[in-house]
Amino acid sequence: MEYIQVKIKQHRKKNRKNFWGILLALPGIITLILVLAYPLIKAFILSFQKYDLLKDQVPTFNKLNNFIKFFEDPNFLLYTKNTFIWIFFTVAGLFVVGITLALILSKDIKFRGLFRGLALIPWVTPPVVAGLVWRWMLDGQWGILNYLLLKFHLIKEPIVWLYQMPYVWICVIIVAIWKFFPFWYINLLAGLQMISKELYDASSIDGATSLQVFFYITLPMLQPVLFVLFILQIIWSANEFTMIWVMTQGGPGNITMTIAPLVYVTSFRYYRMGYGAAIGVMLMFTMIIISIIYINKVKQDVA
Amino acid sequence: MKNMKIRRMGFGFFRYLVLAILMVWICFPFFWTLLSSFKPAEEIFAIRGGIWPSYFTLKNYIWVFNNMDFLLTLKNSLIVSIFTALFSVLICIMFAYSLNKYNYPGKKLLVNALIVSQMLPGVLIIIPIFVVFARLRLVNTLSGLVIAYSTFSLPFSVLMLRGYLNSLPQSLEEAALIDGCSRFGAFWRITFPLIMPGIIAVFLFCFILAWNDFLFALILTHDNEARTVAVQLYNIATVQFAAGQWGGIMAESIIFTIPVVVVFVILQKNLVEGLTGGAVKF
């Protein structure tokens, strides 16, 4: 009898503990539901509705029309291609810049602390400022880049960097890499510092070249960090709006329009909320599918 | 052996060359912004005369501080960022503490939801938020922005602070409890001081998120009542492209960036540790 009573008491105590735990988490959970979960569901519903703020008072269901409309858009292929170009080159560039800088700054070189600090400049620059400053430097008439290139006779005529193919793509991607590489570099530097020195010593005794060390020791040891960085960056690049918008607004024409700014234009320039939501939902599901495939592939490779 | 040495030296030189190129690319925009912000207006455009200004002037900064739009939006940005940070920290401490100390059904799901929610496209979520906020009359208000930013910063901050809490041994609070401290007393006297660096890092992370944001402010505000500096800066440079004011735009960019730099320099270590330790680990 006594034993049971003790058990009940323990159980009550545990329940009370649970209660406090949930109570403490509650304000956070409620805000998350109100401003993230609910909008997500609402966006999903909106994507099946016609809701043109300029015409419609209330949203009305129109089956799959929004999705069909997007697939039938003559620019559909262009937007999709742009988004993949954007994701591929930002991720690849960030990987190259991030790992190069992390490798150099993990070695014993002069003024290492200073360089490590300077490498964080893009990170502390607000995205709008980054976009505007680069736009100013790349200006066709008064930009410093044209001035320097002309002065050293590398080009004969000024180039209107942000209004010409393929320069506009190259510029936007390089600026995005400039803005986002510190996150890669910091994480890769932290990853490099976790690799034990003995591994390097052993390989140098065996006479491995620097390239061999890089491909057979450094890269495999960085794999866990790289895995997370790749997946996060693919998603972040796909969702990126500010850098493209501040630099080109998706222009000239639609040349640099990716899906994320397209969702903005559709919803907040033309006020087609339902159609915009449908494009956004498709973007999200594509990203979910790509993430799942990628995660599974990495799991297979490891196993 | 000699060959090897030469190759090493060549490699060392190559390394410095790459570093130099990267550093120029990284630092030049900052240098150029700073220089342009002190240039007299007539030399901003007449770049043909050379890079270095013939004299330095504060005129651009005076222009910025005489601009009513800037002052109003600066006030908005400060209010929104500070309240976002305060609000988030409060919710975040409770949330992270609950995840760290208690066990309840659905906890694992909650953590996973926090991780996944960081990946939602902002441009998608903002559509229904705009629709709902319009109905609640929260569009173009400071409180609307605070609500949106606090929620958006929450997943990352909770995971970051949880990382700090997880690194503390559970026995610390238990010892205080055995000595007769109440649960809250144990938290307040033992845990709170220990996770202070984490709390400050969360505060500043949220502050910077609200300060830097462009997308939400662009959509949720339409005049100086609630507009933030990010949008105002974009507007003067793009929409109302004030001819000849690039010097002013550069000066405003510098002023706008300073708080972020200050915050960052104070907390560099915490923020970097939080980023690499707490949040990225799945």
CSV table of N, CA and C in Angstrom, one decimal, chain A residues 2 4 17 21 28 56 62 78 100-101 108 123 125-126 164 179 191 198 206 253-254 273 278 291 294:
chain,number,residue,atom,x,y,z
A,2,GLU,N,1.8,1.2,0.9
A,2,GLU,CA,2.7,2.4,1.1
A,2,GLU,C,3.4,2.6,-0.2
A,4,ILE,N,2.6,1.8,-3.2
A,4,ILE,CA,1.7,2.4,-4.3
A,4,ILE,C,1.6,3.9,-4.0
A,17,LYS,N,6.0,18.5,-12.8
A,17,LYS,CA,7.2,19.0,-13.5
A,17,LYS,C,6.9,19.2,-14.9
A,21,GLY,N,7.2,22.6,-17.3
A,21,GLY,CA,8.0,22.7,-18.5
A,21,GLY,C,7.1,23.2,-19.7
A,28,GLY,N,6.4,30.8,-26.2
A,28,GLY,CA,7.1,30.6,-27.4
A,28,GLY,C,6.3,29.8,-28.4
A,56,ASP,N,-10.7,41.2,-55.7
A,56,ASP,CA,-11.5,40.3,-54.9
A,56,ASP,C,-11.6,40.7,-53.4
A,62,ASN,N,-10.1,28.0,-56.5
A,62,ASN,CA,-10.1,27.8,-57.9
A,62,ASN,C,-9.3,26.6,-58.3
A,78,LEU,N,12.5,30.0,-67.7
A,78,LEU,CA,13.5,31.0,-67.4
A,78,LEU,C,13.6,31.2,-65.9
A,100,THR,N,38.9,28.0,-49.0
A,100,THR,CA,40.2,28.6,-49.2
A,100,THR,C,40.6,29.5,-48.1
A,101,LEU,N,39.7,30.4,-47.7
A,101,LEU,CA,40.1,31.3,-46.6
A,101,LEU,C,40.3,30.6,-45.3
A,108,ASP,N,49.7,29.2,-39.6
A,108,ASP,CA,50.4,30.2,-38.9
A,108,ASP,C,50.9,31.3,-39.8
A,123,TRP,N,29.9,40.2,-43.2
A,123,TRP,CA,28.9,39.7,-42.3
A,123,TRP,C,28.2,40.8,-41.5
A,125,THR,N,27.9,43.8,-42.5
A,125,THR,CA,27.3,44.8,-43.4
A,125,THR,C,25.8,44.5,-43.6
A,126,PRO,N,24.9,45.4,-43.3
A,126,PRO,CA,23.5,45.0,-43.6
A,126,PRO,C,23.3,44.7,-45.1
A,164,GLN,N,23.7,44.1,-68.5
A,164,GLN,CA,24.2,43.3,-69.6
A,164,GLN,C,24.4,41.9,-69.3
A,179,LYS,N,28.7,38.6,-49.6
A,179,LYS,CA,27.9,38.8,-48.4
A,179,LYS,C,27.8,37.6,-47.5
A,191,GLY,N,35.7,23.8,-38.0
A,191,GLY,CA,35.8,22.4,-38.3
A,191,GLY,C,37.2,22.0,-38.5
A,198,GLU,N,47.7,15.0,-35.1
A,198,GLU,CA,48.4,13.7,-35.4
A,198,GLU,C,48.1,13.2,-36.8
A,206,ASP,N,54.4,9.8,-43.9
A,206,ASP,CA,54.2,8.9,-45.1
A,206,ASP,C,54.5,9.6,-46.4
A,253,GLY,N,14.8,43.4,-67.4
A,253,GLY,CA,13.8,42.5,-67.9
A,253,GLY,C,13.5,41.5,-66.8
A,254,ASN,N,13.7,40.2,-67.2
A,254,ASN,CA,13.6,39.1,-66.2
A,254,ASN,C,14.8,38.3,-66.0
A,273,MET,N,-2.4,37.5,-54.4
A,273,MET,CA,-2.0,36.7,-53.2
A,273,MET,C,-2.0,35.2,-53.5
A,278,ALA,N,1.0,30.2,-54.4
A,278,ALA,CA,1.1,29.0,-55.1
A,278,ALA,C,2.6,28.8,-55.6
A,291,SER,N,16.1,18.5,-50.4
A,291,SER,CA,16.8,18.3,-49.1
A,291,SER,C,16.7,16.8,-48.8
A,294,TYR,N,19.0,14.8,-51.0
A,294,TYR,CA,20.4,15.0,-50.6
A,294,TYR,C,20.8,14.3,-49.3
